[in-house]
Amino acid sequence: MQSSKYYGFAGALALFCGVAQAASAPAAVPAPALAARLAEFDGWVAQRMGAERIPGVTVGFSQGDVEWVKGYGYADLENRVPATARSSYRLASVTKPMTAVAILQLVEQGKIDLDAPVQTYVPYFPVKPFPVTVRQLLGHLGGIDAYRNSQVEQHFKEHKDTRQSIAVFEQFDLIAEPGTRFRYTSYGYNLLGAVIEGASGESYGGYMRRHVWGPLGMDATVLDDPDAVIAHRVRGYRLAGKEWKNSEFVDISSRFSAGGTRASVPDMLAFGRGVHAGKILSAASVAAMVQPMATRAGRLTNYGMGWEIFPTGGRYAIAHSGQQPETVTYLYSFPSRKLTLAVASNLERVNPEAFVQRLFEVVTGEPWQLNTYIVDAGAQRAYQVAQGLFEEGRAYAERTNEAYADAAATREAFTQINQQALAPDARAARAYIEAARHPAGGRVFLTAGASMARQLRDVGVDLNQYARGGALAFARDYIQLSQGIKAGDLPRFAPSFEQAIVTLAASWDRTAAIAWPAASVPIAARDSQLRAAFRGQRAYPDFVPELLDLAQASAARGETDAALAASRLAVELYPLSDRAHALQGLTLLRAGKTEPALAALRLALARDPLGAASPAALNLEAYRLKGSGAVAQGMAVLQAAVSLHPQDANLQDSLAEFYVEQGLRPQAVEAYRQALQLDPRYPGAVGAKAAIIRLGGETKALAP
């Protein structure tokens, strides 16, 4: 049924452009040149919001004494309330780094020992077979499970206090011995909220107001409460097809210290800016907070204490995203640049990172990430090594001027790379490259890459230039530097690697500036332009993400032929890319061509078993489609995923959830049973058993 609040694309675009509100920030305003680029950003936002049917969004940045925040669209569609800089959004998991800061404050005060068992501060939490420490909880390494019965645990209607929130999961068994497995979980951060209360003697909300939010001037940040009057509260929405619907009411007090807050984008910026300026934590605590943790087996988790940590385009960056009913959020910080960016939207399941990425490019003039395609399969390995060295090495150099390792360790890292990453046995070399950034692999990419960055900087190279040259220019410049130094003064790479990088870099120099054709260019024109530009080159820009956006937008408009043409161009330009073949497979599925779709997805799996056609990636795509209202297409993706990965219990569980939403109870029961038969202890097993009973299935099938 079509709602009276539905707007067509053109109407929505005009609506979004007409209500943008600028912040009245107390900081300095952007310089004229930046202000002009930000005005162009308005147009990009309007297009993005129109294409994805986003009701409202607020986005902003702060750098030094400059702050800019702007709201677009509506915070409340029914009452035509504009989204502004003051709009109050649910933060969801962006709450987690705030909770981590509070823990570290209490560590500084001597009130918390990071390596003490959690029962030291929360005596009512049941003792488990292994001790669970505060440090492990901060890094999602405590063995605490996530939602087990999502139908119940993600849909609470009643308000819960701390004790009631902990009771939701306190009887869950640990999923693994603490320290051995990363499991992202809001329950672990709820437990940290209880630790804060036990150690400080204050309520979580009271502590945060007095010691975190208040000192940073975050006056709009509060614990969410449906009964409270909260200024500038936005309404949340979801999509049913192309139609906006109000979000389901969920009381999020049960996620209090993990995702139970509400704030404005300026408050998000104030948090990122204040923490890294040392306003509420010592430099030592900040340094500890932003160190990625590792499992006992030596695998980095890309998560520190409350922050996602991963080099971004060779830059030192920390971030956290959030998603729950009514909202999506993203907070991204580049501490060395004193740059923080934030976005919040009131449409569920939209991708907020795209707004941060685009705003970063507007503010800095740098591309967010260089996507490079290497034509030759053999040369791809050399590029992967260069990329690992660049990401780890340049990010480290951006963070600190200190050397990472001594000369002996650095030379050993170069030796290992030459002997193992570049060895004739391609399979063994790939395995080594995959492990090379982790402690289990000796962190050789960081060791060698940090030394390369330091040597280049010492001879006067501005490392910022590699924002456009990327990994190939970085590795080539070091190779040329090492070749020009007296023999033995600098570690060298194997001659075959040096030659491959110099050749690839020369090709990249010729193609790196080629831009994605304008939006108005038909797919046939794009095809001929790109083929001509890339002909005979060994390295050129990877436009699979742009082709993906084009195919998805075309499919959403019902332009099946255009979507299929975009996917064909992807595999013809990028035949070695798993993402290109996955794009073609998913586009064929949406067009109802199941058998060729499965063939394309199998090719994607052959290119990279952990890539775009993996169980996790296909599951995510199914839920993306469902969130956009394309439930049938999401179901088709899950059915294809189950065909490709018949032993994956989580895919069966997801398929069951889709069946439930479509009222197909017998099929849902059967899918839940299949999941339990595949793995009686998979993360959703408890919820699956409850769902079978609720749907009228036989209880005898539930025994493990």
XYZ file of C-alpha atoms in Angstrom:
704
model
C 0.000 0.000 0.000
C 1.362 3.424 -0.934
C 1.707 5.867 1.943
C 0.585 9.489 1.682
C 4.094 10.381 2.923
C 5.802 8.779 -0.095
C 7.849 11.073 -2.351
C 9.086 10.200 -5.818
C 12.772 10.606 -6.647
C 12.468 14.097 -8.088
C 10.261 15.273 -5.269
C 12.563 13.799 -2.658
C 15.596 15.426 -4.249
C 13.984 18.853 -4.160
C 12.794 18.225 -0.616
C 16.287 17.284 0.547
C 17.950 20.277 -1.107
C 15.431 22.672 0.357
C 15.898 22.019 4.053
C 19.661 21.810 4.568
C 20.606 23.562 7.794
C 24.092 24.777 8.653
C 25.501 24.615 12.147
C 26.202 27.700 14.188
C 29.500 26.244 15.384
C 31.581 28.184 17.901
C 34.776 27.337 16.025
C 36.356 29.031 13.010
C 34.572 28.693 9.673
C 36.096 26.953 6.628
C 38.294 29.004 4.305
C 36.628 30.242 1.069
C 38.119 27.496 -1.128
C 36.937 24.784 1.237
C 33.565 26.481 1.604
C 33.149 26.287 -2.173
C 33.927 22.570 -2.174
C 31.467 22.051 0.674
C 28.786 23.757 -1.409
C 29.427 21.146 -4.117
C 29.215 18.464 -1.433
C 25.591 19.543 -0.914
C 24.760 18.302 -4.401
C 26.425 14.962 -3.809
C 24.491 14.524 -0.563
C 21.205 15.329 -2.278
C 21.886 12.745 -4.989
C 22.894 10.106 -2.465
C 19.863 10.724 -0.282
C 17.553 10.601 -3.269
C 19.055 7.374 -4.602
C 18.917 5.622 -1.213
C 15.657 7.174 -0.019
C 17.286 8.643 3.104
C 14.880 10.876 5.087
C 17.470 12.780 7.110
C 21.193 12.945 7.740
C 23.610 15.204 9.597
C 27.287 15.190 8.694
C 30.275 17.242 9.800
C 33.976 17.519 10.499
C 36.369 19.319 12.787
C 40.037 20.006 12.087
C 42.069 22.232 14.321
C 39.882 25.206 15.145
C 37.606 24.719 12.124
C 34.270 22.975 12.551
C 31.499 22.491 9.997
C 28.257 20.576 10.505
C 25.171 20.468 8.328
C 21.826 18.715 8.386
C 19.963 17.568 5.292
C 16.428 16.324 4.797
C 14.030 15.722 7.644
C 14.434 14.653 11.251
C 10.663 14.070 11.313
C 8.862 13.474 8.029
C 5.324 13.692 9.361
C 5.816 17.113 10.936
C 8.320 18.426 8.381
C 10.994 19.017 11.021
C 14.333 19.663 9.264
C 17.462 17.754 10.176
C 19.989 20.221 11.583
C 23.317 20.285 13.368
C 21.408 20.021 16.645
C 19.384 16.935 15.667
C 19.640 14.217 18.315
C 20.277 10.743 16.865
C 20.682 7.403 18.548
C 24.437 6.780 18.562
C 24.199 2.976 18.708
C 27.695 1.444 18.984
C 29.494 4.792 18.758
C 28.762 4.645 22.502
C 31.452 1.967 22.896
C 34.551 4.202 22.602
C 32.976 6.531 25.172
C 32.593 3.625 27.584
C 36.214 2.611 26.911
C 37.382 6.129 27.798
C 35.552 5.933 31.129
C 37.210 2.605 31.926
C 40.661 4.016 31.187
C 39.967 7.067 33.343
C 39.221 4.747 36.258
C 42.403 2.806 35.505
C 44.349 6.060 35.772
C 42.688 6.703 39.123
C 43.735 3.265 40.389
C 40.131 2.107 40.681
C 40.292 -0.510 37.915
C 42.936 -3.094 37.075
C 42.628 -4.009 33.391
C 43.751 -7.566 34.061
C 41.476 -8.206 37.032
C 38.513 -10.603 36.648
C 35.281 -8.775 35.952
C 33.764 -10.083 39.228
C 36.171 -7.755 41.080
C 33.816 -4.921 40.120
C 30.613 -6.810 39.239
C 30.351 -9.483 41.953
C 26.911 -10.608 40.832
C 28.171 -11.677 37.390
C 28.450 -15.498 37.426
C 31.929 -17.022 37.512
C 32.742 -18.771 34.220
C 35.100 -21.713 33.564
C 37.812 -19.189 32.662
C 38.468 -15.718 34.105
C 37.154 -12.841 31.996
C 39.210 -9.661 32.412
C 38.357 -6.023 31.832
C 41.042 -5.749 29.146
C 39.572 -8.685 27.251
C 36.104 -7.144 27.380
C 37.449 -3.875 25.947
C 38.802 -5.767 22.924
C 35.858 -8.194 22.441
C 38.166 -11.057 23.431
C 36.357 -12.066 26.626
C 34.431 -15.020 25.201
C 31.133 -13.212 25.825
C 28.532 -14.101 23.210
C 26.356 -11.706 21.218
C 22.580 -11.956 20.702
C 21.439 -15.559 20.866
C 17.711 -15.054 20.424
C 17.494 -11.971 18.248
C 13.717 -12.149 18.035
C 13.632 -11.395 21.760
C 16.911 -9.702 22.645
C 16.812 -7.077 19.898
C 13.181 -6.122 20.413
C 12.765 -5.252 24.086
C 9.901 -2.840 24.748
C 10.389 -2.363 28.482
C 12.971 -0.154 30.176
C 15.808 -2.023 31.914
C 18.258 -1.003 34.609
C 21.853 -2.212 34.776
C 21.111 -5.375 36.739
C 18.288 -6.330 34.398
C 20.468 -5.648 31.360
C 23.210 -7.949 32.650
C 20.637 -10.628 33.487
C 19.772 -10.914 29.784
C 23.055 -12.708 29.029
C 24.728 -13.558 32.331
C 23.858 -17.263 32.099
C 25.213 -17.632 28.556
C 28.155 -20.013 28.280
C 31.417 -18.517 27.027
C 31.863 -19.136 23.318
C 35.612 -19.677 23.733
C 38.381 -19.362 26.254
C 38.992 -15.616 26.726
C 41.809 -14.319 24.577
C 41.416 -16.968 21.893
C 38.568 -15.627 19.770
C 37.362 -12.182 18.708
C 33.596 -11.879 19.001
C 32.117 -8.416 18.568
C 29.438 -8.124 21.225
C 27.415 -5.395 22.866
C 26.963 -7.622 25.917
C 30.662 -7.363 26.732
C 30.356 -3.574 26.715
C 27.234 -3.739 28.866
C 29.372 -5.620 31.351
C 31.931 -2.800 31.143
C 29.154 -0.362 32.024
C 28.519 -2.405 35.158
C 32.288 -2.329 35.856
C 32.202 1.471 35.699
C 29.360 1.552 38.205
C 31.064 -0.910 40.550
C 34.420 0.848 40.464
C 33.161 4.437 40.632
C 30.131 4.082 42.887
C 28.122 6.159 40.392
C 25.478 5.203 37.846
C 26.793 4.798 34.312
C 24.909 7.843 33.061
C 25.942 9.932 36.043
C 29.605 9.008 35.651
C 29.585 9.788 31.927
C 27.960 13.196 32.444
C 30.441 14.183 35.165
C 33.659 12.784 33.731
C 33.331 12.316 29.946
C 30.460 14.167 28.301
C 30.482 17.208 30.565
C 34.238 17.971 30.438
C 34.151 17.729 26.634
C 31.168 20.054 26.310
C 28.918 17.270 25.010
C 25.776 18.867 26.374
C 23.452 17.084 23.934
C 24.620 13.573 24.862
C 22.228 11.587 27.073
C 21.108 8.045 27.726
C 18.170 7.405 25.439
C 14.825 7.208 27.230
C 11.437 6.989 25.494
C 9.764 8.722 28.473
C 12.176 11.651 28.621
C 11.755 14.887 26.715
C 14.933 15.085 24.618
C 15.486 18.237 22.601
C 15.726 17.803 18.820
C 15.028 14.034 18.964
C 14.826 12.618 15.430
C 12.312 10.016 14.302
C 13.676 6.793 12.838
C 12.588 5.148 9.596
C 12.947 1.953 7.600
C 12.145 1.125 3.999
C 9.414 -1.205 2.795
C 10.130 -1.323 -0.910
C 10.364 2.358 -1.844
C 8.034 3.430 0.935
C 9.100 4.941 4.220
C 7.806 3.314 7.388
C 8.354 4.311 10.999
C 10.985 2.231 12.767
C 9.821 -0.416 15.179
C 9.764 0.900 18.734
C 12.596 -0.720 20.683
C 13.676 0.447 24.134
C 17.480 0.382 23.952
C 18.145 0.808 27.669
C 19.248 -2.847 27.729
C 22.265 -1.760 25.630
C 23.061 1.192 27.901
C 26.875 1.327 27.821
C 27.188 -0.492 24.499
C 24.675 1.473 22.441
C 22.143 3.235 24.616
C 22.984 6.897 24.052
C 21.646 9.739 21.954
C 23.631 12.777 20.775
C 24.212 15.345 18.050
C 26.936 15.245 15.411
C 28.770 18.219 17.022
C 28.930 16.165 20.228
C 30.385 13.236 18.278
C 33.044 15.570 16.885
C 33.733 17.008 20.341
C 34.338 13.505 21.648
C 36.810 12.552 18.924
C 38.584 15.898 19.161
C 38.687 15.977 22.961
C 39.983 12.464 23.546
C 42.925 12.851 21.200
C 43.745 16.323 22.432
C 44.363 14.753 25.838
C 41.512 16.590 27.555
C 40.211 13.628 29.539
C 42.868 10.914 29.165
C 46.634 10.855 29.512
C 48.773 10.363 26.423
C 49.730 6.907 27.708
C 46.084 5.872 28.009
C 45.265 7.168 24.533
C 48.235 5.250 23.123
C 47.053 2.046 24.809
C 43.479 2.578 23.643
C 44.421 2.775 19.956
C 46.674 -0.290 19.843
C 44.988 -3.139 17.932
C 44.651 -6.248 20.067
C 45.522 -9.766 18.976
C 44.269 -13.229 19.774
C 46.476 -15.651 21.636
C 47.298 -17.202 18.245
C 48.777 -13.889 17.118
C 46.015 -12.634 14.824
C 45.222 -8.931 14.917
C 41.569 -8.168 15.610
C 41.669 -4.652 14.105
C 40.072 -3.468 17.336
C 41.736 -1.756 20.279
C 39.914 -0.501 23.373
C 36.637 0.764 22.004
C 37.934 1.665 18.536
C 38.151 -0.069 15.180
C 41.781 0.298 14.079
C 42.974 -0.339 10.551
C 45.228 1.671 8.200
C 43.102 3.607 5.692
C 44.874 4.495 2.478
C 48.156 4.343 4.375
C 46.810 6.734 7.017
C 46.639 6.282 10.778
C 42.915 6.158 11.505
C 40.518 4.982 14.201
C 36.776 4.676 13.872
C 33.533 3.197 15.135
C 30.233 2.579 13.422
C 26.774 2.146 14.891
C 23.533 0.587 13.709
C 20.249 -0.171 15.467
C 16.528 0.573 15.063
C 16.055 4.225 14.027
C 19.680 4.989 13.181
C 23.069 4.467 11.579
C 26.165 6.393 12.681
C 29.879 6.606 11.962
C 32.693 8.396 13.799
C 36.075 8.525 12.054
C 39.206 10.156 13.426
C 42.650 10.818 11.985
C 44.439 11.842 15.201
C 47.742 12.919 13.635
C 45.855 15.282 11.349
C 43.582 16.536 14.135
C 40.728 15.615 11.799
C 37.476 14.032 12.983
C 34.453 13.298 10.793
C 31.004 12.116 11.843
C 27.672 11.236 10.290
C 24.285 10.161 11.629
C 21.151 9.231 9.705
C 17.619 8.258 10.692
C 17.256 5.521 8.055
C 18.113 1.996 9.157
C 20.708 -0.091 7.306
C 21.987 2.630 4.984
C 25.774 2.870 4.541
C 26.960 5.898 6.540
C 30.627 5.438 5.651
C 30.034 6.784 2.137
C 29.251 10.220 3.618
C 32.425 10.195 5.722
C 34.551 9.115 2.771
C 33.190 11.794 0.475
C 33.510 14.522 3.110
C 37.112 13.451 3.797
C 37.915 13.896 0.101
C 36.275 17.332 0.097
C 38.172 18.484 3.193
C 41.607 17.063 2.364
C 41.616 16.980 -1.428
C 42.907 13.399 -1.203
C 41.209 10.241 -2.464
C 39.897 8.108 0.386
C 41.390 4.897 -0.971
C 43.265 4.068 -4.169
C 41.787 0.970 -5.769
C 44.363 -0.486 -8.143
C 43.893 -3.424 -10.495
C 46.871 -5.490 -11.616
C 46.364 -7.257 -14.937
C 48.889 -10.069 -14.514
C 48.156 -12.720 -11.872
C 51.851 -13.173 -11.127
C 52.410 -9.441 -10.625
C 49.431 -9.279 -8.277
C 51.557 -10.909 -5.584
C 54.184 -8.188 -5.875
C 51.457 -5.572 -5.579
C 49.981 -7.256 -2.487
C 53.395 -7.076 -0.813
C 53.766 -3.409 -1.775
C 50.269 -2.668 -0.486
C 50.969 -4.326 2.861
C 54.229 -2.395 3.264
C 52.538 0.888 2.337
C 49.450 0.563 4.529
C 51.352 -0.478 7.641
C 54.500 1.598 7.096
C 53.032 4.941 6.099
C 50.307 4.749 8.753
C 52.960 4.135 11.410
C 55.060 7.046 10.148
C 51.997 9.296 10.266
C 51.417 8.316 13.869
C 54.942 8.723 15.269
C 58.504 9.747 14.424
C 59.946 6.880 16.461
C 61.554 3.888 14.769
C 59.497 0.719 14.990
C 62.368 -1.782 15.020
C 66.155 -1.817 15.133
C 68.368 -2.393 12.110
C 68.772 -6.129 12.711
C 65.025 -6.763 12.985
C 64.411 -4.627 9.901
C 66.914 -6.564 7.798
C 65.390 -9.821 8.986
C 61.947 -8.605 7.875
C 63.285 -7.818 4.385
C 64.937 -11.245 4.256
C 61.700 -13.008 5.182
C 59.716 -11.067 2.588
C 62.253 -11.929 -0.112
C 62.383 -15.594 0.839
C 58.740 -16.298 1.667
C 56.374 -13.649 0.278
C 58.179 -13.758 -3.074
C 58.923 -17.493 -3.114
C 58.204 -19.598 -6.245
C 55.521 -21.608 -4.401
C 52.561 -19.296 -5.010
C 50.231 -20.966 -2.509
C 52.746 -20.817 0.341
C 53.611 -17.241 -0.599
C 49.941 -16.195 -0.497
C 49.590 -17.715 2.962
C 52.670 -15.850 4.144
C 51.427 -12.532 2.717
C 48.087 -13.005 4.452
C 49.847 -13.493 7.794
C 52.554 -10.858 7.340
C 50.706 -7.987 9.055
C 49.875 -10.075 12.128
C 52.010 -10.880 15.190
C 51.871 -14.519 14.110
C 53.688 -13.468 10.944
C 56.197 -11.349 12.842
C 54.507 -8.104 11.706
C 57.065 -8.000 8.907
C 55.010 -5.573 6.800
C 55.018 -3.082 9.662
C 58.695 -3.634 10.439
C 59.885 -3.230 6.847
C 57.249 -0.634 5.852
C 57.977 1.651 8.802
C 61.661 1.581 7.937
C 60.897 2.400 4.284
C 58.735 5.377 5.286
C 61.400 6.639 7.687
C 64.159 6.420 5.087
C 62.076 8.266 2.495
C 61.157 10.984 4.969
C 64.790 11.355 6.022
C 65.796 12.247 2.452
C 63.066 14.900 2.206
C 60.161 12.991 0.665
C 56.747 14.315 1.727
C 54.841 11.137 2.631
C 51.550 12.901 1.933
C 52.293 12.659 -1.783
C 51.481 8.949 -1.619
C 47.815 9.771 -1.109
C 47.716 9.783 -4.922
C 50.698 7.616 -5.834
C 49.756 4.877 -3.384
C 51.567 1.639 -2.707
C 53.277 1.382 -6.084
C 54.841 4.857 -5.893
C 55.844 4.284 -2.261
C 57.572 0.961 -2.998
C 59.153 2.260 -6.223
C 60.606 5.331 -4.535
C 62.136 3.212 -1.783
C 63.553 0.781 -4.355
C 65.159 3.629 -6.270
C 66.501 5.102 -3.038
C 67.998 1.777 -1.957
C 69.541 1.232 -5.389
C 71.217 4.618 -5.235
C 72.740 4.094 -1.797
C 76.121 2.431 -1.308
C 75.697 -1.338 -1.311
C 74.541 -2.662 2.038
C 73.513 0.657 3.562
C 69.805 -0.019 3.090
C 67.972 -3.361 2.945
C 67.066 -4.389 -0.605
C 64.242 -6.386 -2.115
C 64.758 -9.276 -4.515
C 65.608 -8.068 -8.076
C 62.485 -9.692 -9.562
C 60.273 -7.806 -7.096
C 62.070 -4.529 -7.752
C 61.615 -4.916 -11.501
C 57.944 -5.836 -11.175
C 57.208 -2.817 -8.960
C 59.054 -0.352 -11.212
C 57.115 -1.649 -14.246
C 53.753 -1.548 -12.476
C 54.434 1.915 -11.066
C 55.205 3.260 -14.541
C 51.879 1.929 -15.788
C 50.078 3.351 -12.750
C 51.652 6.761 -13.399
C 49.906 6.742 -16.792
C 46.483 5.637 -15.554
C 46.053 6.836 -11.961
C 44.473 10.136 -12.997
C 41.771 8.474 -15.121
C 38.459 9.348 -13.507
C 35.189 7.491 -13.420
C 33.044 8.944 -16.244
C 30.332 11.429 -15.351
C 26.986 10.123 -14.112
C 25.228 11.213 -17.303
C 27.400 9.012 -19.535
C 25.516 5.901 -20.800
C 27.003 2.522 -19.971
C 28.029 1.940 -23.606
C 30.058 5.164 -23.594
C 31.667 4.237 -20.268
C 32.561 0.866 -21.760
C 34.384 2.337 -24.766
C 36.086 5.102 -22.741
C 37.495 2.760 -20.121
C 38.596 0.075 -22.561
C 40.486 2.668 -24.589
C 42.101 4.200 -21.496
C 43.226 0.863 -20.034
C 44.331 -0.864 -23.242
C 47.889 -2.214 -22.939
C 48.304 -1.109 -19.305
C 49.431 -3.414 -16.498
C 48.017 -1.361 -13.603
C 44.956 0.860 -13.676
C 42.118 2.107 -11.431
C 39.713 -0.510 -10.124
C 36.215 0.835 -10.726
C 34.372 -2.245 -9.497
C 32.875 -0.247 -6.568
C 31.545 2.360 -9.010
C 30.201 -0.341 -11.326
C 28.568 -1.963 -8.304
C 26.836 1.316 -7.418
C 25.748 1.737 -11.038
C 24.393 -1.806 -11.265
C 22.532 -1.535 -7.964
C 21.014 1.837 -8.841
C 19.972 0.578 -12.295
C 18.436 -2.581 -10.837
C 16.549 -0.564 -8.215
C 15.023 1.527 -11.033
C 14.025 -1.613 -12.918
C 16.679 -1.061 -15.610
C 17.799 -4.683 -15.782
C 19.698 -4.416 -19.073
C 21.789 -1.499 -17.780
C 22.556 -3.373 -14.563
C 23.654 -6.462 -16.490
C 25.784 -4.344 -18.830
C 27.567 -2.799 -15.834
C 28.292 -6.242 -14.391
C 29.581 -7.526 -17.749
C 31.931 -4.578 -18.015
C 33.209 -5.333 -14.511
C 34.265 -8.890 -15.339
C 35.696 -7.921 -18.732
C 37.851 -5.119 -17.328
C 38.721 -6.933 -14.082
C 38.706 -10.692 -14.789
C 40.942 -11.526 -11.811
C 38.705 -9.678 -9.337
C 36.465 -11.730 -7.059
C 34.323 -8.621 -6.511
C 33.695 -8.272 -10.252
C 32.485 -11.856 -10.594
C 30.397 -11.552 -7.438
C 28.825 -8.375 -8.839
C 27.909 -10.219 -12.012
C 26.503 -13.134 -10.043
C 24.364 -10.938 -7.807
C 23.109 -8.901 -10.773
C 22.147 -12.075 -12.630
C 20.344 -13.324 -9.534
C 18.338 -10.120 -9.341
C 17.439 -10.606 -13.006
C 16.169 -14.139 -12.253
C 19.017 -15.923 -14.070
C 19.914 -18.404 -11.340
C 22.258 -20.862 -13.088
C 24.590 -18.311 -14.712
C 24.488 -16.384 -11.435
C 25.745 -19.391 -9.504
C 28.480 -19.943 -12.092
C 29.671 -16.355 -11.669
C 29.621 -16.641 -7.875
C 31.675 -19.850 -8.091
C 34.265 -17.958 -10.131
C 34.334 -15.286 -7.428
C 34.925 -17.985 -4.819
C 37.752 -19.444 -6.880
C 39.392 -15.997 -6.991
C 39.076 -15.487 -3.225
C 37.267 -17.945 -0.914
C 37.126 -15.272 1.814
C 36.067 -12.465 -0.496
C 32.882 -11.148 -2.072
C 31.202 -14.562 -2.435
C 32.040 -15.834 1.050
C 29.200 -16.786 3.419
C 29.629 -13.578 5.410
C 29.631 -11.330 2.323
C 26.561 -12.953 0.774
C 24.726 -12.877 4.097
C 25.473 -9.154 4.394
C 24.237 -8.512 0.851
C 20.985 -10.367 1.563
C 20.296 -8.176 4.578
C 21.251 -5.051 2.615
C 18.622 -5.925 0.028
C 16.087 -6.702 2.729
C 16.811 -3.395 4.433
C 16.188 -1.565 1.143
C 12.829 -3.289 0.809
C 13.937 -5.877 -1.784
C 13.082 -8.891 0.387
C 12.540 -11.332 -2.488
C 15.924 -10.466 -3.978
C 17.530 -10.885 -0.577
C 15.927 -14.297 -0.289
C 17.352 -15.259 -3.690
C 20.849 -14.265 -2.527
C 20.508 -16.395 0.599
C 19.264 -19.383 -1.379
C 22.250 -19.052 -3.700
C 24.562 -18.686 -0.711
C 23.182 -21.873 0.854
C 23.749 -23.669 -2.446
C 27.365 -22.501 -2.535
C 28.009 -23.016 1.194
C 25.760 -25.918 2.260
C 27.644 -26.448 5.543
C 27.188 -22.920 6.889
C 24.701 -22.897 9.766
C 24.396 -19.119 9.940
C 23.171 -18.926 6.341
C 20.402 -21.395 7.152
C 19.519 -19.307 10.185
C 19.303 -16.169 8.047
C 17.176 -17.984 5.499
C 14.823 -18.990 8.300
C 14.493 -15.355 9.405
C 13.519 -14.362 5.863
C 10.935 -17.160 5.735
C 9.460 -15.972 9.032
C 9.040 -12.440 7.745
C 7.195 -13.760 4.690
C 4.887 -15.935 6.775
C 6.398 -19.196 5.475
C 6.397 -21.002 8.802
C 7.079 -24.623 7.645
C 10.021 -23.489 5.527
C 11.361 -21.423 8.425
C 11.160 -24.379 10.815
C 12.992 -26.579 8.326
C 15.761 -23.996 7.807
C 16.227 -23.601 11.572
C 16.458 -27.386 11.894
C 19.042 -27.506 9.120
C 21.118 -24.892 10.932
C 21.001 -26.877 14.188
C 21.914 -30.104 12.441
C 24.909 -28.441 10.819
C 26.139 -26.922 14.089
C 24.143 -27.410 17.316
C 26.241 -24.732 19.039
C 26.397 -22.010 16.389
C 25.841 -18.474 17.778
C 22.137 -18.400 16.916
C 21.336 -21.914 18.163
C 19.416 -20.838 21.271
C 17.278 -18.464 19.252
C 16.702 -21.107 16.577
C 15.380 -23.578 19.151
C 13.059 -20.964 20.611
C 11.868 -20.012 17.127
C 11.052 -23.621 16.217
C 8.867 -23.920 19.318
C 7.251 -20.547 18.643
C 6.522 -21.543 15.049
C 4.938 -24.832 16.100
C 7.768 -27.178 15.227
C 8.384 -30.439 17.079
C 10.570 -30.081 20.154
C 12.171 -33.497 19.662
C 14.250 -31.992 16.852
C 15.905 -29.556 19.210
C 18.293 -31.837 21.080
C 21.933 -31.193 20.160
